[in-house]
mmCIF file of C-alpha atoms and ligand atoms in Angstrom:
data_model
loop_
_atom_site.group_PDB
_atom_site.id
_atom_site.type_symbol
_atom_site.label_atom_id
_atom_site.label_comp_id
_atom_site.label_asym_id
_atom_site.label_seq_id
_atom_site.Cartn_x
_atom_site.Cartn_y
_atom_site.Cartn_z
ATOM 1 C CA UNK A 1 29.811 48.647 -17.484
ATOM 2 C CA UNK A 2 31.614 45.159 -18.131
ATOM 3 C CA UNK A 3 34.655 46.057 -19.652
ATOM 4 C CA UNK A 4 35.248 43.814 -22.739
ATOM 5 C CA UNK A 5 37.890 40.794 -22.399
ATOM 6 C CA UNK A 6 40.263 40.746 -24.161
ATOM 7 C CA UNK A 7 41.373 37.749 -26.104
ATOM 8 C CA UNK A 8 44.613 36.938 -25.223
ATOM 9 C CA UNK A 9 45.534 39.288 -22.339
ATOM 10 C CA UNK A 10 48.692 41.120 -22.257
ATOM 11 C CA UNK A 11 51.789 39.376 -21.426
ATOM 12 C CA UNK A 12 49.713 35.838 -21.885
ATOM 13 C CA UNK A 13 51.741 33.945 -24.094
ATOM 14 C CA UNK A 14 49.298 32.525 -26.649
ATOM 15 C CA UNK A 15 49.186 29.213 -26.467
ATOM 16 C CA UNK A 16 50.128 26.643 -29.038
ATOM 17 C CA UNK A 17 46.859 24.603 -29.165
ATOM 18 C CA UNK A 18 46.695 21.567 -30.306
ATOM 19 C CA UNK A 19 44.184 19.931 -32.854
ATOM 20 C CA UNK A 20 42.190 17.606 -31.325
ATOM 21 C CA UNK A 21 39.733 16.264 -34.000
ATOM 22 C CA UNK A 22 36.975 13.887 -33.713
ATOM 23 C CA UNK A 23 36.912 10.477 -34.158
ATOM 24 C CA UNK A 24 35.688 10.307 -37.597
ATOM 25 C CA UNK A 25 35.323 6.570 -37.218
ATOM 26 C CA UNK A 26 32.890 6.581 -33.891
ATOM 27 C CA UNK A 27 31.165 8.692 -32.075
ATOM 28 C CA UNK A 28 32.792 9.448 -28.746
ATOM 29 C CA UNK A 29 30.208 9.304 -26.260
ATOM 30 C CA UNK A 30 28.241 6.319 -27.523
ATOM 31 C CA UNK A 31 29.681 4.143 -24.668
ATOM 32 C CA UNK A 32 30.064 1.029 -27.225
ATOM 33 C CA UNK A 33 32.993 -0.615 -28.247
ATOM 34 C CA UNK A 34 34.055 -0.720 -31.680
ATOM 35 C CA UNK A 35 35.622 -3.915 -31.564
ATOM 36 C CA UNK A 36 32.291 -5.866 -29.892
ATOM 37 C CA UNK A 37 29.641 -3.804 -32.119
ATOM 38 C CA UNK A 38 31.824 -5.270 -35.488
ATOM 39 C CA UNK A 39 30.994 -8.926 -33.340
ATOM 40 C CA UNK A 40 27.340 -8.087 -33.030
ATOM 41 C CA UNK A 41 27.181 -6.893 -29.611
ATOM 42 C CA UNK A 42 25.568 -3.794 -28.996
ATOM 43 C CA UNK A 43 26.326 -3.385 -24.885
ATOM 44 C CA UNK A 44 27.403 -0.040 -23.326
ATOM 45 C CA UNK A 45 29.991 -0.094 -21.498
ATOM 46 C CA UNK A 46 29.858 2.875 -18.592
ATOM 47 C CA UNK A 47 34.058 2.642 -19.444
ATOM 48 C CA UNK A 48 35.207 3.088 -22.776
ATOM 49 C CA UNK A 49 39.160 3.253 -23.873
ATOM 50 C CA UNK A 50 40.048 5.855 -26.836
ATOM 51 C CA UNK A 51 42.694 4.007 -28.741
ATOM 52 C CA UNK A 52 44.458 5.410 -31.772
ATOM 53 C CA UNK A 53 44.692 3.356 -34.615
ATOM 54 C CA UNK A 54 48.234 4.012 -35.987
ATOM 55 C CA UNK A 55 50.153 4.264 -32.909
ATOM 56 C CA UNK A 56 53.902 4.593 -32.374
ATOM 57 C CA UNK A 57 55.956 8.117 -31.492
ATOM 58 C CA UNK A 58 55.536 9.370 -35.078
ATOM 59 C CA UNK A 59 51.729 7.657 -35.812
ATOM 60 C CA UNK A 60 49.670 8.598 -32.798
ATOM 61 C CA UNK A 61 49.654 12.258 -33.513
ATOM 62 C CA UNK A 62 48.856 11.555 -37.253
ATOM 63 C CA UNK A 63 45.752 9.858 -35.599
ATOM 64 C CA UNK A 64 44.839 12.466 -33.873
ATOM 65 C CA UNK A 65 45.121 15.078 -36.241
ATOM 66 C CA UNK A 66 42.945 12.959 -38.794
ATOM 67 C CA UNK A 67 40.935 12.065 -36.366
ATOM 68 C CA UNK A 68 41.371 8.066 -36.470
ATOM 69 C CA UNK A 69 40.541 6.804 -33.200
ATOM 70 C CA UNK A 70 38.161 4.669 -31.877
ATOM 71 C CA UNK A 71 36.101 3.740 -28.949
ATOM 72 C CA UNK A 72 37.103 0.161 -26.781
ATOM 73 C CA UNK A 73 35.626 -1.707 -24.188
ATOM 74 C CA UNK A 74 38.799 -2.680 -22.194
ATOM 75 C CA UNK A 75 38.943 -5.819 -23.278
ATOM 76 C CA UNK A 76 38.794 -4.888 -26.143
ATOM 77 C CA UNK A 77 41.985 -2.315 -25.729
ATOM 78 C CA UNK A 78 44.709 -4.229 -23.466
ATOM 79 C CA UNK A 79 43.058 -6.676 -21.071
ATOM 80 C CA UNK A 80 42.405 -10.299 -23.112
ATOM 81 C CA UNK A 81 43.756 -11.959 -25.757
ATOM 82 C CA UNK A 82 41.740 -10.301 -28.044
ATOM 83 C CA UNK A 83 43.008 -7.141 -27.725
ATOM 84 C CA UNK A 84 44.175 -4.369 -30.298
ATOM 85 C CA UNK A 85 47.631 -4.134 -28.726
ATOM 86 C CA UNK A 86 48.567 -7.542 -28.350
ATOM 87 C CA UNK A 87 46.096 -9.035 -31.454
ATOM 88 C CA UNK A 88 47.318 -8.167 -34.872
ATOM 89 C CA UNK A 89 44.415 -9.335 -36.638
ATOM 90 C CA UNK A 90 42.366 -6.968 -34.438
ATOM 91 C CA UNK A 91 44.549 -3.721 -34.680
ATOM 92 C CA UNK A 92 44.287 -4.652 -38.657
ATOM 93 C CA UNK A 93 40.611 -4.365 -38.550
ATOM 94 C CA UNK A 94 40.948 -0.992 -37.404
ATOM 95 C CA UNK A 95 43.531 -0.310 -39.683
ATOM 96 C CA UNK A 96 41.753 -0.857 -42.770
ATOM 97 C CA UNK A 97 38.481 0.825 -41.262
ATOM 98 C CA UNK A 98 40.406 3.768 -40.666
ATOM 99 C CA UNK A 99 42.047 3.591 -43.882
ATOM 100 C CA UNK A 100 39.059 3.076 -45.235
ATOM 101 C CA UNK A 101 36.938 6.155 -43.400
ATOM 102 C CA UNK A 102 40.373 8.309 -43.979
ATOM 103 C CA UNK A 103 39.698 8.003 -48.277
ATOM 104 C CA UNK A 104 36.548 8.703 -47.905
ATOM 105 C CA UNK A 105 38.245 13.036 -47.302
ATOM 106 C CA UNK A 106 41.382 11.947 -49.160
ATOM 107 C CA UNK A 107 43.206 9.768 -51.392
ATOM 108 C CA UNK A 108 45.116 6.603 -51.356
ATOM 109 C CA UNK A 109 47.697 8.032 -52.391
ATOM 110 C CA UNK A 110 47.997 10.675 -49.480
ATOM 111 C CA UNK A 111 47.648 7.831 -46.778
ATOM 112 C CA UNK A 112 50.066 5.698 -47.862
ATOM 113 C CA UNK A 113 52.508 9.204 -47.703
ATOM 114 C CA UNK A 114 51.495 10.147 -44.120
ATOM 115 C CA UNK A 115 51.256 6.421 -42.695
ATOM 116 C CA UNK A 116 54.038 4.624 -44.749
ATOM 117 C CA UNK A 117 51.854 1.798 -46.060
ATOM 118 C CA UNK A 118 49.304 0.328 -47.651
ATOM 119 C CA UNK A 119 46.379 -1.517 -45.605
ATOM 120 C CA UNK A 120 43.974 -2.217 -48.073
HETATM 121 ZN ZN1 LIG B 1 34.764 -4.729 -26.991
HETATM 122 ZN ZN1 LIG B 2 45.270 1.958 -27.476
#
């Protein structure tokens, strides 16, 4: 007989895991970009780029524990003119989508605590 595993065997230090939640703005493995499906186009792209909305050292783990990232073709992410890291006006159309998807669990109130502002 198969002796039963044990969870965490001895000695193992358990792990600290960390959260990793869903998008709750995109589905992950629908291959389209965010950014071009808000434009009308509907094209896969066989690469997509996950990019977290509030970035920074103290935002992009906020993002990822609330689960506001989204899916970009690279483009899209860092390579043109349009993108959400060079293009304000982009990254603020995420920002007040994620805002946005973010009160629809919580309040206004709580986001403006945990992101420092207001994008709405
Ligand atoms: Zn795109
Ligand atoms: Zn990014």
């Amino acid at each position: 007989m198969k002796e039963p595993q044990l969870m965490f065997p001895k000695g193992a230090k358990k792990k600290k895991r960390k959260v990793h939640k869903k998008s709750i703005l995109q589905d992950k493995d629908d291959h389209r970009c965010y950014l071009c499906l808000l434009q009308g186009n509907n094209q896969y792209y066989p690469i997509v780029h996950e990019h977290h909305v509030f970035g920074g050292t103290a935002n992009r783990p906020l993002s990822e524990k609330y689960g506001l990232k989204v899916y970009l073709c690279p483009d899209h992410h860092q390579f043109s003119a349009e993108a959400v890291h060079v293009n304000a006006e982009n990254s603020l159309v995420l920002k007040q989508a994620a805002q946005e998807a973010f009160e629809q669990e919580y309040t206004r109130e709580e986001f403006v605590q945990i992101f420092g502002r207001n994008y709405l």
